Short mmCIF file of C-alpha atoms in Angstrom, two decimals:
data_model
loop_
_atom_site.label_atom_id
_atom_site.label_comp_id
_atom_site.label_asym_id
_atom_site.label_seq_id
_atom_site.Cartn_x
_atom_site.Cartn_y
_atom_site.Cartn_z
CA MET A 211 0.00 0.00 0.00
CA SER A 212 1.26 3.47 -0.86
CA ALA A 213 1.87 6.39 1.48
CA PRO A 214 -1.42 8.04 2.51
CA ARG A 215 -2.61 11.62 2.48
CA LEU A 216 -3.55 13.01 5.90
CA GLU A 217 -6.06 15.84 6.15
CA VAL A 218 -6.75 17.62 9.43
CA ASP A 219 -9.83 19.77 8.91
CA ALA A 220 -10.84 22.32 11.59
CA VAL A 221 -10.10 19.84 14.39
CA SER A 222 -10.89 20.89 17.96
CA VAL A 223 -10.24 19.03 21.21
CA ALA A 224 -11.65 20.29 24.51
CA PHE A 225 -11.38 19.15 28.12
CA SER A 226 -13.97 20.50 30.58
CA GLY A 227 -14.56 23.47 28.32
CA LEU A 228 -10.85 24.26 27.85
CA ARG A 229 -9.79 23.96 24.21
CA ALA A 230 -6.49 22.15 23.71
CA LEU A 231 -6.95 22.43 19.92
CA ASP A 232 -9.01 25.15 18.28
CA GLU A 233 -10.02 24.43 14.67
CA VAL A 234 -6.60 23.18 13.59
CA SER A 235 -6.28 22.55 9.85
CA PHE A 236 -3.39 21.33 7.70
CA THR A 237 -2.70 18.69 5.08
CA VAL A 238 0.17 16.22 4.88
CA GLU A 239 0.79 15.11 1.32
CA PRO A 240 1.61 11.44 0.60
CA GLY A 241 5.23 10.50 1.15
CA THR A 242 6.23 13.74 2.89
CA VAL A 243 7.72 14.49 6.30
CA HIS A 244 5.61 17.05 8.18
CA ALA A 245 6.75 18.66 11.44
CA VAL A 246 4.54 20.23 14.11
CA ILE A 247 6.29 22.70 16.39
CA GLY A 248 5.39 25.21 19.08
CA PRO A 249 6.08 26.04 22.73
CA ASN A 250 5.11 23.84 25.65
CA GLY A 251 1.33 23.76 26.00
CA ALA A 252 0.70 24.67 22.36
CA GLY A 253 -1.33 21.50 21.76
CA LYS A 254 1.23 19.39 19.89
CA SER A 255 0.81 16.15 21.84
CA SER A 256 -2.96 16.68 21.98
CA LEU A 257 -2.91 16.82 18.19
CA LEU A 258 -1.01 13.54 17.91
CA ASN A 259 -3.35 11.89 20.39
CA ALA A 260 -6.33 13.09 18.35
CA LEU A 261 -4.80 11.68 15.16
CA CYS A 262 -4.42 8.28 16.84
CA GLY A 263 -7.89 8.17 18.39
CA ILE A 264 -6.61 8.51 21.96
CA TYR A 265 -8.22 11.90 22.55
CA PRO A 266 -11.83 12.47 21.44
CA VAL A 267 -12.30 15.11 18.76
CA THR A 268 -15.00 17.63 19.64
CA GLY A 269 -15.12 19.33 16.25
CA GLY A 270 -13.85 18.94 12.71
CA ARG A 271 -12.63 15.79 11.03
CA ILE A 272 -9.49 13.76 10.27
CA LEU A 273 -9.10 11.91 6.97
CA LEU A 274 -6.54 9.25 6.12
CA ASP A 275 -6.91 9.02 2.36
CA GLU A 276 -10.62 8.36 1.86
CA HIS A 277 -11.13 7.03 5.39
CA GLU A 278 -12.51 9.32 8.05
CA VAL A 279 -10.79 8.36 11.29
CA THR A 280 -12.11 11.21 13.44
CA ARG A 281 -13.90 9.07 16.01
CA LEU A 282 -12.34 5.67 15.51
CA ARG A 283 -10.79 3.75 18.40
CA PRO A 284 -6.98 3.68 18.50
CA ASP A 285 -6.89 0.03 17.36
CA ARG A 286 -9.02 0.87 14.31
CA VAL A 287 -6.77 3.80 13.41
CA ALA A 288 -3.77 1.47 13.73
CA ALA A 289 -5.51 -1.08 11.51
CA LEU A 290 -5.66 1.57 8.78
CA GLY A 291 -1.89 1.89 8.94
CA ALA A 292 -1.00 4.46 11.63
CA GLY A 293 2.10 3.67 13.73
CA ARG A 294 3.07 5.78 16.73
CA THR A 295 5.93 6.49 19.11
CA PHE A 296 5.44 8.34 22.39
CA GLN A 297 7.26 11.15 24.13
CA ASN A 298 7.97 8.89 27.12
CA ILE A 299 9.61 5.62 26.10
CA VAL A 300 7.51 2.56 26.91
CA VAL A 301 9.26 -0.81 26.63
CA SER A 302 9.12 -4.11 28.49
CA PRO A 303 12.38 -3.69 30.42
CA ARG A 304 12.82 -7.36 31.36
CA GLU A 305 12.27 -8.62 27.81
CA SER A 306 14.83 -8.77 25.04
CA VAL A 307 15.03 -6.23 22.25
CA LEU A 308 13.79 -8.94 19.88
CA ASP A 309 10.72 -9.66 22.01
CA ASN A 310 9.94 -5.96 22.31
CA LEU A 311 10.06 -5.65 18.54
CA MET A 312 7.88 -8.74 18.09
CA VAL A 313 5.16 -6.97 20.08
CA GLY A 314 5.03 -4.50 17.22
CA ARG A 315 3.86 -7.31 14.92
CA HIS A 316 0.75 -8.21 16.94
CA ARG A 317 -1.65 -6.35 14.65
CA LEU A 318 -0.35 -8.36 11.68
CA THR A 319 -0.56 -11.84 13.17
CA ARG A 320 -3.40 -14.13 12.13
CA ALA A 321 -2.88 -16.33 15.17
CA GLY A 322 -3.08 -13.40 17.59
CA LEU A 323 -0.59 -12.00 20.05
CA VAL A 324 -0.92 -14.72 22.69
CA ALA A 325 -0.64 -17.59 20.21
CA THR A 326 2.36 -16.03 18.54
CA ALA A 327 4.05 -15.41 21.88
CA LEU A 328 3.52 -19.07 22.79
CA ARG A 329 4.85 -20.19 19.39
CA LEU A 330 1.57 -22.01 18.64
CA ASP A 331 1.90 -20.99 15.01
CA ARG A 332 5.60 -21.50 14.42
CA ARG A 333 5.56 -20.81 10.70
CA GLU A 334 3.91 -17.43 11.16
CA ALA A 335 6.17 -16.61 14.10
CA ARG A 336 9.27 -17.36 12.01
CA ARG A 337 8.01 -15.15 9.20
CA HIS A 338 7.40 -12.23 11.54
CA GLU A 339 10.71 -12.72 13.31
CA ALA A 340 12.52 -12.60 9.97
CA ARG A 341 10.88 -9.27 9.19
CA VAL A 342 11.70 -7.94 12.67
CA ARG A 343 15.35 -8.83 12.11
CA GLU A 344 15.31 -6.91 8.81
CA ILE A 345 13.94 -3.82 10.54
CA ALA A 346 16.46 -4.18 13.38
CA ALA A 347 19.26 -4.24 10.82
CA PHE A 348 17.81 -1.15 9.15
CA VAL A 349 17.97 0.88 12.38
CA GLY A 350 21.24 -0.65 13.61
CA LEU A 351 19.92 -2.87 16.41
CA THR A 352 21.04 -6.30 15.17
CA ALA A 353 23.85 -6.64 17.70
CA LEU A 354 21.41 -5.82 20.53
CA LEU A 355 18.55 -8.18 19.68
CA ASP A 356 19.35 -10.56 22.55
CA SER A 357 20.02 -7.74 25.03
CA THR A 358 17.57 -6.97 27.82
CA ALA A 359 15.75 -3.77 26.87
CA GLY A 360 15.94 -2.30 30.37
CA ARG A 361 19.74 -2.30 30.23
CA LEU A 362 20.05 -0.32 27.01
CA PRO A 363 21.43 3.22 26.94
CA TYR A 364 18.83 5.92 26.29
CA GLY A 365 19.87 6.42 22.68
CA ASP A 366 19.38 2.74 21.89
CA LEU A 367 15.98 2.80 23.64
CA LYS A 368 14.88 5.62 21.32
CA ARG A 369 15.97 3.55 18.31
CA LEU A 370 14.14 0.54 19.75
CA GLU A 371 10.92 2.50 20.03
CA PHE A 372 11.34 3.81 16.48
CA ALA A 373 12.00 0.29 15.19
CA ARG A 374 8.97 -1.09 17.03
CA ALA A 375 6.76 1.48 15.29
CA LEU A 376 8.20 0.34 11.95
CA CYS A 377 7.42 -3.27 12.89
CA LEU A 378 3.73 -2.35 12.64
CA GLU A 379 4.34 -1.84 8.88
CA PRO A 380 2.70 1.60 9.09
CA ARG A 381 1.68 3.77 6.16
CA LEU A 382 1.45 6.83 8.42
CA LEU A 383 4.25 7.14 10.98
CA ILE A 384 3.51 9.50 13.91
CA LEU A 385 6.50 10.43 16.07
CA ASP A 386 6.30 12.36 19.35
CA GLU A 387 9.66 14.06 19.98
CA PRO A 388 11.76 11.28 18.41
CA VAL A 389 15.13 12.87 19.27
CA ALA A 390 14.29 14.27 22.71
CA GLY A 391 17.14 13.64 25.14
CA LEU A 392 19.63 12.59 22.47
CA ASN A 393 22.99 14.22 21.87
CA GLY A 394 23.75 15.98 18.60
CA ALA A 395 25.19 12.96 16.79
CA GLU A 396 22.36 10.68 17.95
CA SER A 397 19.75 13.24 16.89
CA ARG A 398 21.23 13.56 13.42
CA GLU A 399 21.40 9.78 13.03
CA LEU A 400 17.79 9.24 14.06
CA GLY A 401 16.73 12.07 11.78
CA ARG A 402 18.55 10.33 8.96
CA LEU A 403 16.74 7.10 9.79
CA VAL A 404 13.35 8.84 9.64
CA VAL A 405 14.08 10.09 6.12
CA ALA A 406 15.53 6.73 5.07
CA ALA A 407 12.44 4.91 6.39
CA ARG A 408 10.15 7.32 4.56
CA GLU A 409 11.94 6.58 1.30
CA ALA A 410 12.48 2.83 1.74
CA LEU A 411 9.03 2.01 3.14
CA ASP A 412 6.92 4.62 1.29
CA LEU A 413 5.67 6.36 4.43
CA THR A 414 3.97 9.60 5.28
CA VAL A 415 5.51 11.02 8.46
CA VAL A 416 4.11 13.47 11.02
CA PHE A 417 6.33 14.39 13.94
CA VAL A 418 6.47 16.76 16.88
CA GLU A 419 9.93 17.96 17.83
CA HIS A 420 11.72 20.68 19.79
CA ASP A 421 15.11 20.18 18.09
CA MET A 422 14.97 22.83 15.38
CA GLY A 423 18.11 21.52 13.70
CA VAL A 424 16.36 18.20 13.04
CA VAL A 425 13.09 19.90 12.05
CA MET A 426 14.77 22.18 9.53
CA SER A 427 16.90 19.39 8.06
CA ILE A 428 14.30 16.64 7.52
CA ALA A 429 10.84 18.26 7.29
CA ASP A 430 9.22 19.03 3.94
CA ARG A 431 6.66 21.28 5.61
CA VAL A 432 6.15 22.68 9.10
CA THR A 433 2.98 23.61 11.00
CA VAL A 434 3.39 25.92 14.00
CA LEU A 435 0.90 25.80 16.89
CA ASP A 436 0.37 28.26 19.71
CA PHE A 437 -2.44 28.02 22.28
CA GLY A 438 -4.07 25.27 20.20
CA ARG A 439 -4.20 27.29 16.97
CA VAL A 440 -2.16 27.23 13.77
CA VAL A 441 -0.09 30.45 13.66
CA ALA A 442 2.18 29.60 10.71
CA GLU A 443 2.73 26.94 8.09
CA GLY A 444 5.07 26.42 5.16
CA THR A 445 8.39 24.98 4.14
CA PRO A 446 11.15 25.05 6.78
CA ALA A 447 12.68 28.08 5.06
CA GLU A 448 9.34 29.92 4.97
CA VAL A 449 8.56 29.16 8.60
CA ARG A 450 12.04 30.19 9.65
CA ARG A 451 11.52 33.62 8.07
CA ASP A 452 8.05 34.12 9.60
CA PRO A 453 8.39 36.98 12.13
CA THR A 454 5.94 35.38 14.58
CA VAL A 455 7.86 32.12 14.60
CA VAL A 456 11.27 33.76 14.80
CA SER A 457 10.37 35.95 17.75
CA ALA A 458 8.37 33.37 19.68
CA TYR A 459 10.12 30.05 19.10
CA LEU A 460 13.31 30.03 17.07
CA GLY A 461 15.39 32.92 18.32
CA ALA A 462 18.14 34.44 16.21
CA PRO A 463 19.74 32.22 13.53
CA ASP A 464 23.18 30.94 14.37
CA GLU A 465 26.12 30.65 12.00
CA ALA A 466 25.03 27.21 10.81
CA GLY A 467 21.61 28.55 9.83
CA GLN A 468 19.85 26.84 12.72
CA GLY A 469 18.20 28.48 15.68
CA GLU A 470 17.16 27.20 19.06
CA GLU A 471 13.53 26.95 19.99
CA ARG A 472 12.73 28.84 23.14
CA THR A 473 9.57 28.88 25.19
CA PRO A 474 8.21 32.42 25.69
CA GLN A 475 8.14 33.51 29.32
#
């Protein structure tokens, strides 16, 4: 299946009368990498949770190609090809890297998660394990497959979470701060992997990120949120020149052409 088109049309999310998102609209074209940025509390994670069906949408609609996913349960959104990572890493710390990645295949197993885990369908389990090993090689985790996940350094845990999302065989990949907490070299490498996965697996990618160097280097388009509203949108170069974005989030450009996001006080 080819990369999908994602349309967010006047989407609102409210909690006890407080609007986390206020008629947010943007479109992600098939096969592109689309960043969502903004200060803390701007509604970025609420947006991702709405896309995945975790938060209820109180207005507007979300379309994945011809499918309206606005009020679908998270498992139904996943069944249409949406894979997700979270801001806070969630792994099974006592299980191996391989077993953590195999969990990412549960939606694709005919026998079901429990049967696969118990090796009741060995042929299917072998097929899925072979694919997991391919994805592990793609993200550089082959040497760690037998390692206990809870003993991995933070950078390897971030790659594990990214690889597990790929194990779902998504068409739409949704990433919540994929390089948060990583050093410069690790951030650049994971950014490279996002672009490589988009190209190799024919994905559409939506991601939230605070690292403006990564945003400006890998995003095709950028949407900027503030107080739950879209305040700017365009290519990285266009957004970088937008006076509102420069003054509120990016600060002054440095010599490398990259600025640092800063939260207004």
